[in-house]
Amino acid sequence: MNTLKIHNLKKTYSNGVKAIDNVSIEIQNGMFGLLGPNGAGKSSLMKTIVGLQKPDDGSILFNDADVIEDSEFLKKQLGFLPQYFGVYPKVSAFDLLSHLAILKGVLNSNERKNQVLALLDKVNLYEHRKKNVHTFSGGMRQRFGIAQALLGNPKIIIVDEPTAGLDPEERNRFNSLLSEIGEDIIIILSTHLVEDVHNLCSKMAIINKGNILIQGSPTDLIKEL
Ligand code: ADP
Ligand code: ADP
């Protein structure tokens, strides 16, 4: 069982905005929903977990590894699908994912090929592997985004507002992919969509103005909203 423990995390930007105001959360395997309106602090929290910014105070531990200080952890065990992930050059899905695998440190070419094909299969893009990614639809792009987040077999992936801009069918397809993956690893899903958290997540927290207002199981919490 994997555990991510965020303890008394704080981040104030230089303009004085307290984007993360003493946040503590404990997350175990499965899908964890971080629900909050625009400006609540979701992206700030995600960016801090994936190492894009340092908190002013507090700790983030993953199975006792120090996520803030341990760059090996970030490289090996964590995947990230940022909001509006968007690097779609004129290369095939296979080539782009292979390139990202090299950056992630998957240097053995046989291992890389196997992993890339297995991931494209997992996200239902295997038959499109030779197509240029710049021709992909929104839903295909987001599924590709999940494939890149899963490179290197991370134990946790962070997914920020992944279904923004997808039509209902693509959103459903994307969400069932997340559910499948969430059986094996931790997924933190940041979203403003109550319905997605309700349908997908086993645990959730509601964040507003940098504060966690309440956390628990969606079935218990959402009926109080
Ligand atoms: P820090 O306090 O972490 O040093 P800064 O205030 O220097 O962060 O801002 C970092 C970056 O974020 C800058 O490029 C800045 O322009 C940008 N930024 C500033 N305000 C906002 C905001 N409200 N939302 C998103 N990005 C912002
Ligand atoms: P959310 O992802 O929930 O929309 P954010 O984490 O982007 O929330 O923003 C939280 C607050 O911090 C907002 O008031 C936002 O304007 C501010 N903010 C975000 N990034 C920066 C930054 N780099 N510099 C200054 N303020 C920021």
Coordinates of C-alpha atoms and ligand atoms in Angstrom, one line a residue:
M1 CA 0.0 0.0 0.0
N2 CA 1.4 3.4 -1.0
T3 CA 0.8 6.5 1.0
L4 CA 1.3 10.2 0.2
K5 CA 1.3 12.4 3.3
I6 CA 1.0 16.1 3.0
H7 CA 1.5 17.9 6.3
N8 CA 1.0 21.6 7.2
L9 CA 1.9 22.7 3.7
K10 CA 2.1 26.4 3.0
K11 CA 2.8 28.6 0.0
T12 CA 2.4 32.4 -0.3
Y13 CA 3.3 34.0 -3.6
S14 CA 5.4 37.2 -3.8
N15 CA 2.1 39.1 -4.4
G16 CA 0.9 38.1 -1.0
V17 CA -1.6 35.5 -2.1
K18 CA -1.8 32.5 0.3
A19 CA -2.4 29.9 -2.3
I20 CA -1.8 27.0 0.1
D21 CA -2.7 27.8 3.6
N22 CA -1.7 25.0 6.0
V23 CA -2.9 22.0 4.0
S24 CA -2.7 18.4 5.4
I25 CA -4.0 15.4 3.5
E26 CA -3.2 11.7 3.5
I27 CA -3.8 9.7 0.3
Q28 CA -3.7 6.0 -0.3
N29 CA -4.1 3.8 -3.4
G30 CA -7.0 4.6 -5.6
M31 CA -8.3 7.8 -6.9
F32 CA -8.3 10.9 -4.8
G33 CA -10.4 13.9 -5.9
L34 CA -9.3 17.4 -5.1
L35 CA -12.4 19.5 -5.7
G36 CA -12.5 23.3 -5.6
P37 CA -13.5 26.4 -7.6
N38 CA -11.2 28.4 -9.8
G39 CA -8.5 30.1 -7.8
A40 CA -8.9 27.7 -4.8
G41 CA -5.3 26.6 -4.9
K42 CA -5.5 23.2 -6.7
S43 CA -2.8 24.0 -9.3
S44 CA -0.6 25.5 -6.7
L45 CA -0.9 22.3 -4.6
M46 CA -0.3 20.0 -7.7
K47 CA 2.7 22.1 -8.8
T48 CA 4.2 21.8 -5.3
I49 CA 3.7 18.0 -5.2
V50 CA 5.4 17.5 -8.6
G51 CA 8.4 19.7 -7.7
L52 CA 7.7 22.7 -9.9
Q53 CA 7.8 25.0 -6.9
K54 CA 8.9 24.7 -3.3
P55 CA 6.5 25.3 -0.4
D56 CA 7.4 27.9 2.3
D57 CA 6.7 25.3 5.0
G58 CA 5.5 21.8 5.6
S59 CA 6.3 18.3 4.3
I60 CA 5.3 15.9 1.6
L61 CA 6.2 12.2 2.2
F62 CA 5.6 9.3 -0.1
N63 CA 6.1 6.0 1.7
D64 CA 8.6 8.0 3.9
A65 CA 10.6 9.4 0.9
D66 CA 10.8 13.2 1.1
V67 CA 9.1 14.3 -2.1
I68 CA 10.2 17.9 -1.8
E69 CA 14.0 17.1 -1.5
D70 CA 14.3 13.8 -3.3
S71 CA 14.6 14.5 -7.1
E72 CA 15.0 10.7 -7.8
F73 CA 11.5 10.2 -6.5
L74 CA 10.1 12.9 -8.8
K75 CA 12.0 11.3 -11.8
K76 CA 11.1 7.7 -11.1
Q77 CA 7.8 7.4 -9.2
L78 CA 5.7 10.3 -10.2
G79 CA 3.8 11.2 -13.4
F80 CA 2.1 14.4 -14.2
L81 CA -0.6 15.5 -16.7
P82 CA -0.7 19.3 -16.4
Q83 CA -3.8 21.3 -17.3
Y84 CA -3.8 22.0 -21.0
F85 CA -0.8 19.7 -21.6
G86 CA 0.1 20.7 -25.2
V87 CA 3.2 19.6 -26.9
Y88 CA 2.0 18.1 -30.2
P89 CA 4.6 18.4 -32.9
K90 CA 4.5 16.7 -36.3
V91 CA 5.8 13.3 -35.1
S92 CA 4.0 10.1 -34.6
A93 CA 2.6 9.1 -31.2
F94 CA 5.1 6.3 -31.1
D95 CA 8.1 8.6 -31.7
L96 CA 6.9 11.3 -29.3
L97 CA 6.3 8.9 -26.5
S98 CA 9.6 7.2 -27.2
H99 CA 11.3 10.6 -27.0
L100 CA 9.6 11.4 -23.7
A101 CA 10.6 7.9 -22.4
I102 CA 14.3 8.8 -23.2
L103 CA 13.9 12.0 -21.2
K104 CA 12.4 10.0 -18.4
G105 CA 15.5 7.8 -18.4
V106 CA 14.2 4.7 -20.2
L107 CA 17.4 4.3 -22.2
N108 CA 17.4 0.6 -23.2
S109 CA 15.8 0.6 -26.7
N110 CA 14.0 -2.8 -26.4
E111 CA 12.6 -1.9 -23.0
R112 CA 11.6 1.5 -24.3
K113 CA 9.8 0.1 -27.3
N114 CA 7.9 -2.5 -25.2
Q115 CA 6.9 0.1 -22.7
V116 CA 5.8 2.7 -25.3
L117 CA 3.7 0.1 -27.2
A118 CA 2.2 -1.2 -24.0
L119 CA 1.2 2.3 -22.9
L120 CA -0.3 3.2 -26.2
D121 CA -2.3 0.1 -26.0
K122 CA -3.4 0.8 -22.5
V123 CA -4.7 4.3 -23.5
N124 CA -6.4 2.9 -26.6
L125 CA -4.1 4.6 -29.1
Y126 CA -2.2 1.6 -30.3
E127 CA -3.9 1.6 -33.7
H128 CA -3.1 5.4 -34.0
R129 CA 0.6 4.9 -33.0
K130 CA 1.9 5.9 -36.5
K131 CA -0.3 9.0 -36.8
N132 CA 1.1 12.5 -36.1
V133 CA 0.0 13.7 -32.7
H134 CA -0.8 17.1 -34.0
T135 CA -3.8 15.5 -35.8
F136 CA -5.2 14.0 -32.6
S137 CA -8.6 15.1 -31.2
G138 CA -8.9 16.5 -27.7
G139 CA -9.7 13.1 -26.2
M140 CA -6.8 11.4 -28.0
R141 CA -4.5 14.1 -26.7
Q142 CA -5.6 13.7 -23.2
R143 CA -5.2 9.9 -23.4
F144 CA -1.7 10.5 -24.9
G145 CA -1.1 12.7 -21.9
I146 CA -2.0 9.8 -19.6
A147 CA 0.4 7.6 -21.5
Q148 CA 3.3 10.1 -20.9
A149 CA 2.4 10.4 -17.3
L150 CA 2.7 6.6 -16.9
L151 CA 6.2 6.4 -18.4
G152 CA 8.6 4.7 -16.1
N153 CA 5.8 2.9 -14.1
P154 CA 5.2 5.7 -11.5
K155 CA 3.4 4.9 -8.2
I156 CA 1.5 8.1 -8.3
I157 CA 0.2 10.3 -11.1
I158 CA -1.2 13.8 -10.7
V159 CA -3.9 14.8 -13.2
D160 CA -5.0 18.5 -13.4
E161 CA -8.5 19.3 -14.8
P162 CA -8.0 16.6 -17.5
T163 CA -11.5 16.7 -19.1
A164 CA -11.7 20.4 -19.7
G165 CA -12.8 20.9 -23.3
L166 CA -13.7 17.3 -24.0
D167 CA -17.1 16.3 -25.3
P168 CA -19.3 14.0 -23.1
E169 CA -18.3 10.9 -25.0
E170 CA -14.6 11.6 -24.8
R171 CA -14.9 12.6 -21.2
N172 CA -16.6 9.2 -20.4
R173 CA -13.9 7.4 -22.2
F174 CA -11.2 9.3 -20.5
N175 CA -12.8 8.8 -17.1
S176 CA -13.1 5.0 -17.5
L177 CA -9.4 4.9 -18.4
L178 CA -8.6 6.7 -15.2
S179 CA -10.7 4.3 -13.2
E180 CA -8.8 1.4 -14.7
I181 CA -5.4 2.9 -13.9
G182 CA -6.6 3.9 -10.4
E183 CA -6.9 0.2 -9.4
D184 CA -3.1 -0.1 -9.3
I185 CA -1.6 3.3 -8.3
I186 CA -2.5 6.6 -6.6
I187 CA -4.2 9.1 -8.9
I188 CA -4.8 12.6 -7.7
L189 CA -7.5 14.2 -9.8
S190 CA -7.8 17.9 -9.5
T191 CA -11.2 19.2 -10.8
H192 CA -14.1 21.5 -10.3
L193 CA -16.5 18.8 -11.5
V194 CA -18.5 17.4 -8.5
E195 CA -19.9 14.7 -10.7
D196 CA -16.5 13.3 -11.8
V197 CA -15.3 13.2 -8.2
H198 CA -18.5 11.4 -7.2
N199 CA -18.3 8.9 -9.9
L200 CA -14.5 8.2 -9.9
C201 CA -12.9 8.8 -6.5
S202 CA -12.8 6.7 -3.3
K203 CA -11.6 9.7 -1.3
M204 CA -11.8 13.4 -1.7
A205 CA -11.0 16.8 -0.3
I206 CA -12.7 20.2 -0.9
I207 CA -10.3 23.1 -1.2
N208 CA -11.1 26.8 -1.1
K209 CA -8.9 29.8 -0.6
G210 CA -5.9 27.5 0.0
N211 CA -7.7 25.7 2.8
I212 CA -9.0 22.1 2.9
L213 CA -12.5 22.6 4.1
I214 CA -13.4 18.9 4.5
Q215 CA -12.1 15.5 3.5
G216 CA -13.6 12.0 3.4
S217 CA -15.5 9.7 1.0
P218 CA -17.5 11.4 -1.8
T219 CA -20.7 9.6 -1.0
D220 CA -20.6 11.1 2.6
L221 CA -19.4 14.5 1.6
I222 CA -21.3 15.3 -1.6
K223 CA -24.7 14.9 -0.1
E224 CA -23.9 17.7 2.3
L225 CA -23.0 20.1 -0.5
Ligands
ADP1 P1 7.0 33.1 -6.4 O1 6.4 33.8 -5.3 O2 6.9 31.6 -6.2 O3 8.4 33.5 -6.7 P2 6.1 34.8 -8.5 O4 5.1 35.7 -7.8 O5 7.5 35.3 -8.7 O6 6.2 33.4 -7.7 O7 5.5 34.4 -9.9 C1 5.9 33.3 -10.6 C2 5.3 33.3 -12.0 O8 3.9 33.2 -11.9 C3 5.6 34.6 -12.7 O9 5.9 34.3 -14.0 C4 4.3 35.4 -12.5 O10 4.1 36.2 -13.6 C5 3.2 34.3 -12.6 N1 2.0 34.7 -11.9 C6 1.9 35.8 -11.1 N2 0.6 36.0 -10.7 C7 -0.1 34.9 -11.1 C8 -1.4 34.5 -11.0 N3 -2.3 35.1 -10.3 N4 -1.8 33.3 -11.5 C9 -0.9 32.6 -12.2 N5 0.4 33.0 -12.4 C10 0.8 34.1 -11.9
ADP2 P1 -6.8 26.7 -8.9 O1 -5.8 25.7 -9.6 O2 -7.6 26.1 -7.9 O3 -7.6 27.5 -9.9 P2 -4.4 28.2 -8.3 O4 -3.5 27.4 -7.5 O5 -4.0 28.4 -9.7 O6 -5.9 27.8 -8.1 O7 -4.4 29.7 -7.7 C1 -4.6 29.9 -6.3 C2 -4.4 31.4 -6.0 O8 -3.0 31.8 -6.2 C3 -5.2 32.3 -6.9 O9 -5.6 33.5 -6.2 C4 -4.2 32.7 -8.0 O10 -4.5 33.9 -8.6 C5 -2.9 32.7 -7.2 N1 -1.7 32.4 -7.9 C6 -1.5 31.2 -8.6 N2 -0.2 31.2 -9.1 C7 0.4 32.3 -8.7 C8 1.7 32.9 -8.9 N3 2.6 32.2 -9.6 N4 1.9 34.0 -8.4 C9 1.0 34.7 -7.7 N5 -0.2 34.3 -7.5 C10 -0.5 33.1 -8.0

